[in-house]
């Protein structure tokens, strides 16, 4: 599985942003795409998982209010929408693939590895 993120950049506080994760290669039906972020000097944070087959989602509770993940299988793309951006959202955002149950583990366990990772896209929120 190959994953390529796009959509990062500079956004003003209070603004919104859409990140994309283009998925190529074989992904089993039970696979999910997870979104994670890591700010400089901080550990990895999980954001969301979405199951490719049926769009079932799971979020880290602290992320649920302002992040939304969605899936367009016709475009082989998974999205992450951020609303009401805050300076503390500045980070490198990365998508990753794994079975859905593993993705959910990875949301709350920063040391848990996913099967495949993209290279990430950087988001900077200005105050």
XYZ file of C-alpha atoms in Angstrom:
127
model
C 0.000 0.000 0.000
C 1.276 3.441 -0.936
C -0.028 6.560 0.738
C 0.535 10.140 -0.351
C -0.734 13.081 1.652
C -1.490 16.527 0.318
C -3.266 19.696 1.339
C -1.011 20.934 4.069
C 0.095 24.533 4.335
C -0.571 27.698 6.241
C -3.990 28.419 7.687
C -5.138 31.186 9.972
C -6.509 30.424 13.387
C -10.226 29.849 13.116
C -9.963 28.710 9.537
C -10.481 25.297 8.015
C -8.336 22.911 6.053
C -8.763 19.691 4.108
C -6.007 17.134 3.915
C -6.049 14.301 1.400
C -4.508 10.851 1.516
C -4.263 9.170 -1.863
C -4.219 5.390 -1.510
C -2.727 3.071 -4.122
C -1.946 -0.606 -4.159
C -3.996 -3.409 -2.708
C -5.864 -2.723 0.489
C -7.938 -5.513 2.014
C -11.567 -4.678 2.688
C -11.033 -4.676 6.434
C -8.320 -2.081 6.190
C -8.666 1.405 7.557
C -6.844 4.626 6.930
C -5.790 6.445 10.038
C -4.695 10.031 10.476
C -2.004 10.977 12.916
C -0.047 14.100 13.707
C 3.191 14.981 15.362
C 4.302 18.437 16.392
C 7.999 19.267 16.801
C 9.284 17.932 20.088
C 6.081 16.058 20.843
C 4.903 12.516 20.512
C 2.583 11.136 17.904
C -1.127 11.804 18.351
C -3.848 9.747 16.816
C -6.794 11.522 15.230
C -9.105 9.181 13.358
C -9.619 5.901 11.549
C -11.967 5.186 8.677
C -12.715 1.741 7.335
C -12.417 1.730 3.571
C -15.183 -0.766 2.892
C -18.064 0.847 4.751
C -16.826 4.217 5.963
C -17.049 3.295 9.628
C -15.114 5.836 11.655
C -13.475 6.090 15.022
C -11.913 9.161 16.584
C -9.707 9.861 19.513
C -12.245 11.577 21.806
C -10.203 14.769 22.125
C -10.106 15.115 18.344
C -13.730 14.438 17.566
C -15.027 17.999 17.856
C -13.005 19.648 15.108
C -11.767 16.819 12.877
C -13.807 14.864 10.342
C -12.549 12.030 8.202
C -14.266 10.804 5.056
C -13.613 8.337 2.287
C -14.108 8.543 -1.475
C -13.373 5.087 -2.815
C -14.005 6.227 -6.398
C -10.987 8.480 -6.019
C -9.037 6.159 -3.719
C -8.734 9.099 -1.390
C -9.350 9.622 2.286
C -9.855 13.113 3.642
C -9.298 14.819 6.946
C -11.132 18.065 7.515
C -10.070 20.423 10.249
C -12.435 23.146 11.412
C -11.729 26.102 13.684
C -7.986 25.567 13.434
C -5.852 26.494 16.430
C -2.122 27.202 16.649
C -1.709 23.983 18.641
C -2.904 22.075 15.557
C 0.377 22.936 13.837
C 2.056 19.613 13.127
C 3.029 17.116 10.495
C -0.049 15.142 9.545
C 0.399 11.606 8.277
C -1.971 8.943 7.056
C -1.396 5.267 7.613
C -3.038 1.949 6.729
C -3.801 -1.053 8.909
C -6.708 -3.331 9.774
C -9.452 -1.289 11.397
C -9.028 -2.878 14.808
C -5.296 -2.130 14.708
C -5.922 1.430 13.609
C -8.092 1.988 16.668
C -5.291 0.704 18.882
C -2.876 3.052 17.172
C -5.078 6.063 17.899
C -4.345 5.936 21.604
C -0.991 4.175 21.605
C 1.796 6.299 20.180
C 4.177 3.333 20.047
C 1.824 1.119 18.041
C 2.916 0.727 14.444
C 0.632 0.744 11.450
C 1.307 -1.395 8.376
C 2.039 1.428 5.931
C 2.740 5.120 6.345
C 2.753 8.120 4.096
C 5.451 10.750 4.325
C 3.185 13.374 5.804
C 2.136 16.916 5.058
C 2.855 19.868 7.288
C 0.185 22.168 8.643
C 0.959 25.515 10.234
C -1.771 27.493 11.960
C -0.997 31.145 12.456
C -2.471 33.092 15.351
